[in-house]
Each structure stands twice: as structure tokens, then as C-alpha cells.
Short mmCIF file of C-alpha atoms in Angstrom, two decimals:
data_model
loop_
_atom_site.label_atom_id
_atom_site.label_comp_id
_atom_site.label_asym_id
_atom_site.label_seq_id
_atom_site.Cartn_x
_atom_site.Cartn_y
_atom_site.Cartn_z
CA MET A 1 -19.28 9.99 -7.21
CA TYR A 2 -16.15 11.92 -6.48
CA SER A 3 -15.59 15.90 -7.62
CA SER A 4 -12.68 16.41 -10.16
CA SER A 5 -12.06 19.39 -8.47
CA LEU A 6 -9.27 19.85 -6.06
CA ALA A 7 -8.93 20.44 -2.41
CA ASP A 8 -6.10 22.07 -0.56
CA ALA A 9 -3.09 20.60 0.86
CA PRO A 10 -4.43 18.89 4.09
CA LEU A 11 -2.92 21.09 6.82
CA VAL A 12 1.33 19.83 8.32
CA ARG A 13 0.00 19.42 11.86
CA GLU A 14 0.81 16.92 14.72
CA PRO A 15 -2.47 14.47 14.19
CA VAL A 16 -5.04 13.75 16.85
CA HIS A 17 -4.92 9.98 17.11
CA ALA A 18 -7.19 8.23 18.86
CA PRO A 19 -7.53 4.44 20.26
CA VAL A 20 -7.60 1.37 17.43
CA ALA A 21 -6.98 -1.89 19.37
CA HIS A 22 -6.04 -2.61 22.63
CA LEU A 23 -3.34 -4.82 23.58
CA ILE A 24 -5.54 -7.86 26.13
CA ARG A 25 -3.28 -9.76 27.99
CA GLY A 26 -5.72 -12.55 30.12
CA GLY A 27 -8.08 -10.22 30.19
CA ILE A 28 -6.45 -6.59 31.25
CA VAL A 29 -6.09 -4.03 28.90
CA GLU A 30 -1.66 -3.78 28.87
CA GLY A 31 -1.10 -1.52 25.68
CA ILE A 32 -2.80 0.35 23.36
CA HIS A 33 -2.67 1.39 19.27
CA TYR A 34 -3.49 4.46 18.96
CA GLY A 35 -4.20 5.90 15.43
CA SER A 36 -7.15 6.79 12.97
CA VAL A 37 -9.20 5.15 10.97
CA VAL A 38 -11.23 5.85 8.02
CA VAL A 39 -14.81 3.80 6.57
CA LEU A 40 -16.16 4.76 3.17
CA GLY A 41 -19.07 3.87 1.39
CA ALA A 42 -19.67 3.26 -1.83
CA ASP A 43 -21.05 6.80 -2.22
CA GLY A 44 -17.43 8.15 -1.05
CA GLU A 45 -19.32 9.63 2.19
CA VAL A 46 -17.13 8.97 5.63
CA GLN A 47 -19.27 6.50 7.24
CA LEU A 48 -16.87 6.39 9.87
CA GLN A 49 -14.10 8.07 11.64
CA ILE A 50 -11.30 7.21 14.24
CA GLY A 51 -8.64 9.99 14.95
CA ASP A 52 -7.50 12.48 12.73
CA ILE A 53 -8.26 11.58 9.27
CA GLU A 54 -8.19 15.14 7.35
CA ALA A 55 -4.35 15.90 8.36
CA ALA A 56 -1.17 15.60 6.67
CA PHE A 57 0.91 11.82 6.81
CA TYR A 58 2.82 9.73 4.61
CA PRO A 59 1.06 6.90 3.15
CA ARG A 60 4.81 5.32 2.55
CA SER A 61 3.87 2.13 0.31
CA ALA A 62 0.55 2.17 0.22
CA LEU A 63 0.30 4.40 -2.25
CA LYS A 64 2.24 2.25 -5.02
CA PRO A 65 -1.13 1.55 -6.83
CA VAL A 66 -1.32 5.05 -7.24
CA GLN A 67 2.08 5.67 -9.22
CA ALA A 68 0.82 2.97 -10.58
CA VAL A 69 -1.71 4.28 -11.59
CA ALA A 70 1.14 6.94 -12.82
CA MET A 71 2.94 5.66 -14.60
CA ALA A 72 0.15 3.33 -17.04
CA ARG A 73 -1.33 6.95 -18.02
CA ALA A 74 2.18 7.69 -18.91
CA GLY A 75 2.35 4.56 -21.88
CA LEU A 76 3.56 2.44 -19.29
CA PRO A 77 2.22 -1.08 -21.77
CA LEU A 78 2.22 -3.89 -18.69
CA ASP A 79 -0.28 -6.22 -17.30
CA GLY A 80 -0.87 -9.10 -15.11
CA GLU A 81 2.11 -10.11 -12.96
CA LEU A 82 4.13 -7.27 -13.89
CA LEU A 83 2.09 -4.42 -13.40
CA SER A 84 1.20 -5.82 -10.58
CA LEU A 85 5.07 -6.04 -9.49
CA THR A 86 5.47 -2.00 -10.46
CA ALA A 87 3.24 -1.64 -7.63
CA ALA A 88 3.96 -3.97 -4.97
CA SER A 89 6.29 -4.02 -2.16
CA HIS A 90 7.44 -7.77 -2.34
CA SER A 91 9.49 -10.61 -0.64
CA GLY A 92 12.24 -10.37 -2.43
CA GLU A 93 11.31 -13.81 -4.06
CA GLU A 94 13.06 -14.90 -7.11
CA ARG A 95 9.68 -14.55 -9.85
CA HIS A 96 9.64 -11.07 -8.25
CA LEU A 97 13.81 -10.27 -9.27
CA ALA A 98 13.30 -12.58 -12.11
CA GLY A 99 9.85 -9.79 -13.41
CA ALA A 100 12.09 -6.70 -12.40
CA ARG A 101 14.85 -8.28 -14.80
CA ARG A 102 11.82 -8.57 -17.20
CA ILE A 103 10.84 -5.21 -17.12
CA LEU A 104 14.51 -4.14 -17.44
CA GLU A 105 15.23 -5.34 -20.58
CA LEU A 106 11.94 -4.56 -21.91
CA ALA A 107 13.21 -1.01 -21.60
CA GLY A 108 16.52 -2.34 -22.61
CA LEU A 109 18.15 -1.41 -19.66
CA THR A 110 19.42 -4.08 -16.17
CA GLU A 111 20.42 -3.16 -13.20
CA VAL A 112 22.76 -0.76 -12.89
CA HIS A 113 20.70 1.77 -14.17
CA LEU A 114 18.12 1.21 -10.58
CA ARG A 115 18.90 4.02 -8.27
CA ASN A 116 16.63 2.29 -5.42
CA VAL A 117 18.79 1.12 -2.27
CA PRO A 118 20.26 -2.28 -2.07
CA ASP A 119 18.89 -4.31 0.41
CA LEU A 120 18.17 -8.35 1.57
CA PRO A 121 14.56 -9.59 0.75
CA PHE A 122 11.91 -8.47 2.32
CA ASP A 123 11.12 -11.81 3.78
CA PRO A 124 12.81 -13.07 6.37
CA VAL A 125 12.97 -17.00 5.02
CA VAL A 126 14.84 -15.57 2.07
CA ARG A 127 17.15 -13.23 3.96
CA ASP A 128 17.79 -15.48 6.13
CA GLY A 129 18.54 -18.02 1.83
CA TRP A 130 20.61 -15.42 1.25
CA VAL A 131 22.67 -14.78 4.58
CA ARG A 132 23.53 -18.70 4.64
CA GLU A 133 24.68 -18.73 0.99
CA GLY A 134 26.62 -15.07 0.90
CA ARG A 135 24.82 -13.32 -1.14
CA LEU A 136 24.66 -9.74 -0.81
CA PRO A 137 22.22 -6.49 -0.45
CA SER A 138 20.94 -5.63 -4.47
CA ARG A 139 19.11 -2.63 -5.76
CA LEU A 140 16.94 -6.09 -7.20
CA ALA A 141 16.38 -7.24 -3.97
CA GLN A 142 14.94 -4.53 -2.61
CA ASN A 143 11.28 -4.73 -2.19
CA CYS A 144 10.26 -1.86 -4.29
CA SER A 145 12.53 -2.44 -7.53
CA GLY A 146 8.86 -3.95 -9.36
CA LYS A 147 8.54 -0.35 -9.17
CA HIS A 148 11.63 1.31 -10.10
CA ALA A 149 12.35 -0.85 -12.85
CA ALA A 150 8.57 0.37 -14.48
CA MET A 151 10.13 3.93 -13.35
CA LEU A 152 13.33 3.98 -15.59
CA TYR A 153 10.34 1.88 -18.44
CA THR A 154 8.10 4.97 -18.36
CA CYS A 155 11.34 7.60 -18.50
CA THR A 156 12.37 5.16 -21.89
CA LEU A 157 8.91 5.60 -24.15
CA ASN A 158 8.84 9.16 -22.78
CA GLY A 159 12.22 9.80 -23.63
CA TRP A 160 12.84 11.06 -20.32
CA SER A 161 16.09 11.33 -18.57
CA LEU A 162 17.25 7.98 -16.54
CA GLU A 163 20.12 9.31 -14.34
CA ASP A 164 18.13 11.62 -12.17
CA TYR A 165 14.34 9.33 -12.34
CA LEU A 166 14.16 10.12 -8.35
CA ASP A 167 14.44 14.48 -8.67
CA PRO A 168 11.33 15.33 -7.73
CA GLY A 169 10.92 17.96 -10.61
CA HIS A 170 12.05 15.12 -13.20
CA PRO A 171 9.27 14.67 -15.72
CA LEU A 172 8.52 11.62 -14.55
CA GLN A 173 7.67 12.31 -10.83
CA GLN A 174 5.87 15.49 -11.78
CA ALA A 175 3.29 13.02 -13.84
CA ILE A 176 3.07 11.04 -10.92
CA ALA A 177 2.00 14.40 -8.44
CA GLU A 178 0.11 14.88 -10.74
CA ILE A 179 -2.06 11.31 -10.39
CA VAL A 180 -1.40 11.53 -7.05
CA GLU A 181 -3.93 14.35 -6.79
CA ASP A 182 -6.34 14.22 -9.49
CA LEU A 183 -7.01 10.48 -7.82
CA THR A 184 -7.19 11.57 -3.71
CA GLY A 185 -8.61 14.60 -5.33
CA GLN A 186 -6.22 16.90 -2.86
CA ARG A 187 -3.06 18.76 -3.28
CA ILE A 188 -0.04 17.44 -1.95
CA ALA A 189 1.03 18.91 1.61
CA ARG A 190 4.78 18.10 1.29
CA VAL A 191 7.17 15.74 -0.63
CA THR A 192 10.06 14.09 1.20
CA VAL A 193 12.13 11.14 -0.03
CA ASP A 194 10.56 7.15 1.55
CA GLY A 195 13.13 4.37 2.33
CA CYS A 196 13.40 3.57 -1.64
CA GLY A 197 15.00 7.01 -2.63
CA ALA A 198 11.27 7.89 -4.66
CA PRO A 199 9.93 11.21 -3.56
CA LEU A 200 6.79 11.15 -1.02
CA PHE A 201 3.27 11.98 -1.35
CA SER A 202 2.22 13.78 1.58
CA ILE A 203 -2.00 13.89 0.96
CA SER A 204 -4.71 12.85 4.03
CA LEU A 205 -5.75 9.54 5.48
CA HIS A 206 -9.08 10.73 4.14
CA GLY A 207 -7.66 11.13 -0.01
CA LEU A 208 -5.66 7.71 0.05
CA ALA A 209 -8.97 5.73 0.63
CA ARG A 210 -10.47 8.39 -2.10
CA ALA A 211 -7.87 7.28 -4.57
CA THR A 212 -7.99 3.55 -3.94
CA ALA A 213 -11.95 3.79 -4.42
CA ARG A 214 -11.20 5.30 -7.31
CA ILE A 215 -8.62 2.41 -8.79
CA ALA A 216 -11.01 -0.20 -7.90
CA THR A 217 -14.29 0.88 -9.15
CA ALA A 218 -12.36 2.59 -12.42
CA ALA A 219 -14.40 1.32 -16.27
CA PRO A 220 -12.01 -1.47 -17.81
CA GLY A 221 -10.23 -1.17 -19.47
CA THR A 222 -8.33 2.44 -17.80
CA PRO A 223 -4.80 2.72 -16.49
CA GLU A 224 -6.50 2.74 -13.12
CA ALA A 225 -8.85 -0.91 -14.08
CA ARG A 226 -5.53 -2.46 -14.98
CA VAL A 227 -3.11 -1.82 -12.41
CA ALA A 228 -6.68 -2.94 -10.08
CA ASP A 229 -7.33 -6.22 -11.64
CA ALA A 230 -3.22 -7.14 -12.08
CA MET A 231 -2.99 -6.44 -8.38
CA ARG A 232 -6.43 -8.88 -8.11
CA GLU A 233 -5.74 -11.65 -10.11
CA HIS A 234 -1.52 -11.62 -8.74
CA ALA A 235 -1.34 -10.54 -5.54
CA GLU A 236 1.35 -12.79 -4.48
CA MET A 237 3.54 -10.32 -6.72
CA ALA A 238 1.98 -7.14 -5.62
CA SER A 239 3.49 -8.71 -2.20
CA GLY A 240 4.44 -12.08 -1.63
CA SER A 241 3.99 -15.54 -0.59
CA GLY A 242 2.46 -15.71 2.78
CA ARG A 243 1.91 -12.06 3.08
CA ASP A 244 -1.02 -10.54 4.61
CA VAL A 245 -2.11 -8.65 1.55
CA ALA A 246 -2.54 -11.02 -1.09
CA ALA A 247 -3.80 -13.34 1.28
CA LEU A 248 -6.30 -10.78 2.31
CA MET A 249 -7.07 -10.02 -1.98
CA ARG A 250 -7.48 -13.85 -2.06
CA ALA A 251 -9.96 -13.90 0.82
CA VAL A 252 -12.70 -11.61 0.24
CA PRO A 253 -13.61 -11.64 -3.45
CA GLY A 254 -12.54 -8.28 -5.82
CA LEU A 255 -10.39 -6.60 -2.87
CA LEU A 256 -8.07 -3.94 -3.85
CA THR A 257 -5.31 -3.81 -0.76
CA LYS A 258 -1.92 -2.45 -0.47
CA ASP A 259 0.09 -2.63 3.00
CA GLY A 260 2.61 0.50 3.88
CA PHE A 261 5.46 0.53 6.12
CA GLU A 262 4.91 2.50 9.91
CA GLY A 263 1.28 1.17 10.40
CA VAL A 264 -0.18 2.43 7.13
CA GLN A 265 -3.36 -0.25 4.93
CA VAL A 266 -6.14 0.84 3.12
CA ALA A 267 -8.73 -1.52 1.09
CA ALA A 268 -11.24 -1.18 -1.12
CA LEU A 269 -14.60 -3.25 -2.93
CA ALA A 270 -15.35 -3.02 -6.78
CA ASP A 271 -18.33 -0.98 -5.48
CA GLY A 272 -16.51 2.11 -4.25
CA ARG A 273 -16.50 1.53 -0.17
CA ALA A 274 -13.39 1.76 0.83
CA VAL A 275 -11.06 1.68 4.17
CA ALA A 276 -7.71 3.01 5.28
CA VAL A 277 -5.93 2.50 8.64
CA LYS A 278 -2.61 4.23 10.01
CA VAL A 279 -1.64 2.89 13.12
CA ALA A 280 0.47 5.57 15.48
CA ASP A 281 3.64 3.56 15.96
CA GLY A 282 3.77 1.84 12.88
CA ALA A 283 3.06 -1.40 14.67
CA ASN A 284 2.08 -4.62 12.33
CA ARG A 285 0.57 -6.56 15.00
CA ALA A 286 -2.51 -3.49 14.68
CA ARG A 287 -2.68 -2.78 10.89
CA VAL A 288 -3.64 -6.45 10.41
CA PRO A 289 -6.27 -6.93 12.31
CA VAL A 290 -7.90 -3.10 12.67
CA ALA A 291 -7.73 -3.44 9.16
CA ALA A 292 -9.68 -6.33 9.06
CA ALA A 293 -12.35 -5.23 11.40
CA ALA A 294 -12.54 -1.72 9.64
CA LEU A 295 -13.33 -4.14 6.13
CA ALA A 296 -15.64 -6.05 8.40
CA ARG A 297 -17.51 -2.48 9.72
CA VAL A 298 -18.47 -1.54 5.95
CA GLY A 299 -19.70 -4.92 5.36
CA VAL A 300 -17.23 -7.65 4.04
CA ASP A 301 -18.88 -11.01 6.06
CA PRO A 302 -16.48 -11.84 9.24
CA GLU A 303 -16.51 -15.40 8.08
CA LEU A 304 -14.25 -14.05 5.49
CA LEU A 305 -11.45 -12.26 7.81
CA THR A 306 -11.52 -14.65 10.32
CA GLU A 307 -7.75 -15.58 9.83
CA PHE A 308 -6.98 -11.86 9.50
CA ALA A 309 -7.81 -11.35 13.22
CA GLY A 310 -3.96 -11.10 14.17
CA GLU A 311 -2.08 -13.57 15.68
CA PRO A 312 -2.91 -13.95 19.36
CA LEU A 313 -0.24 -13.44 22.19
CA LEU A 314 1.69 -15.88 23.89
CA GLY A 315 3.07 -16.16 27.93
CA GLY A 316 4.50 -19.71 28.51
CA GLY A 317 3.96 -20.29 24.96
CA GLU A 318 0.57 -21.06 25.06
CA PRO A 319 -2.18 -18.03 23.73
CA VAL A 320 -3.25 -16.10 26.51
CA GLY A 321 -4.21 -12.63 25.40
CA CYS A 322 -4.63 -10.77 20.96
CA VAL A 323 -4.64 -7.60 20.40
CA ARG A 324 -8.38 -5.78 20.28
CA PRO A 325 -10.07 -3.95 17.62
CA VAL A 326 -11.87 -1.12 19.08
CA ARG A 327 -15.44 -1.58 20.00
CA ALA A 328 -15.98 1.08 17.41
CA LEU A 329 -15.11 -1.10 14.77
CA ASP A 330 -17.30 -3.76 15.13
CA ALA A 331 -19.15 -5.14 12.56
CA LEU A 332 -22.62 -3.41 12.35
CA PRO A 333 -25.73 -5.97 12.66
CA VAL A 334 -27.61 -6.79 9.58
CA THR A 335 -30.91 -5.54 9.16
CA ALA A 336 -33.59 -7.11 5.77
CA ASP A 337 -33.27 -3.92 3.91
CA MET A 338 -29.31 -3.92 3.52
#
């Protein structure tokens, strides 16, 4: 389905985004969210594109499933909840912290070996609880601690150094970069530093969708399938209680999805259909309904997606509008031969 040869790196340019959602208040378009969307069919061909799907961009945490695959290919033996946590932007719930501790224990390490940025839990309710209790930011509570713990475990298994595991030239990060290119089918355009301190690789939105489709359709037992199965079966470990990505994986059978900061979301079905979304202004209020609309556009039953239409826009405490995806994302009518 996908070529094994690598395309050139996507061009570094100002992306030519287009409207992806309208903010409607009282029947009037009050605002417009710009961005880009790509929809792939089961054959990997582009069925719909909005905006600029080929410019270099940073997928942020939406790339974590690919990073998890790279670690699994490098010998990481985790499965189930702990492998899902490896690909997580977790909420900082106690089960997430316990899972990260367990990965470190398996590596014979502790929290002091982590090099991610200390933070309070991502979930606002959990975070407020920490503040009331006087708990301080920690590396374990930071939403990428599962990934970092797994990175350290992968290093111990391969005899790689621990202190500099976040250096782009480190063998671990070189191995991850190789798999990013393999699964996206294109060279990396730029490397920078993500919010957690780990290297962040610039690819195209099209490449992100392609990589996630390859993970979602992988043969049983492969590192890709292990990651996909873990995330689908333990969606709350890959995100958290009440998070939209976990709810989306529960709602749509076989769906693999991951969000990322700055309005990024990618999702793929077990047959290879996939969508990827980048909201230019990074707004979550547009990310969720646009991603849901893109999934309906690729053939997911809209009835399964009703809870992801977005929060209502309020006026005086009452609903007076909504965030509405652009008409190009309307679901196609079902015909007899579909």
C-alpha cells in the first residue's frame, strides 16, 4: 500500500492554511479557525485536502505513537497499559504516575533519571487537587513522563548512555528519527525541542496521517500493532479520564487517535482510512469537531461522533451558537455501492 522509498523532506515555508471551522453566534459567522486537513482512503490515496498538507510542521505529541513504535522496534518489551502510557500525553492521574514508576523500576531506575520538565498534572481537576495539597511540580507528573521513562528503559536494554538520552545525536533519538522517516515515508525537515525537552521532528501533515495509518493496519505481533492494540485497549492510559481522545477511541471501533498541542490530531481506522488535522491557531475548540467531521467524511458513522461536535457557544449561560466545521467536511451521502 505504501512505498518503501523515502520522499524528500517537506518544504519549510509559511503554510497556506484555509478555513476549517466557523464560529457561529446567533446565526452569524463571528470567527474563523484556519488550518489544514487531510483525509486518506484505505488505499492511502488522498481523498480530501484542505489547506496545506505538504508543508513542514511540528506534529507535537501526535507523533508519540511513532516514537513508541521506534522504541518497541529497539527492544522495548512493554505491552498493554504500560505501552499505551509510552505513547501518552497523560493527565497526571495516580495510575499514570504509578505506570511511569513501574517502567522506571523495570529499568532499574528512579524518577531522578528523568530529564523531562517538571510540571503539575495536565488534568485541571487533578492539578487543582495537587495545589490544594501543596504538592510541587514533578517530572513524574508531567504529561510526557511515560514516554521519557520508556526512553530510559530502551536505553538500558541497548546499553546506551542515560544522561544525554534527549540529545538528537544520541543512539535512541537517531533510532526514533529513522522510524519517523520510515513510517511517514519522507525525510525529516527540521529537528527542534518539544515542550518536554525531547527532540521534535518536523514532517508534513500528510506524512503524519500516512504513518498513523501504517501503525493502525500493521500485522498482528509487529511493534506497530502492539502500540496500536495497547492504545486502543487502554485509551485512558494514553490520555486520561474524561479526555476526548480516549472517548473517541471508545466510541469508534478500531480507531487509533492521538492529539498534540497547537491544534493537532491524527486518527486512523484498522482498514487504513486516516485523517490528520492542524488548527492554525492551536484552538482545541476547533480541533475536536474538525477531527470528528473529517472522520465522518471518511466514512465513520456520524451517530458515533455526535458527542464530539464541540461545546456549544454560550450567551448569558445559554447555547447561542457553535463551532461548525466547513462544508467541505460534510459527510458524503451513502450510496448503494458503498
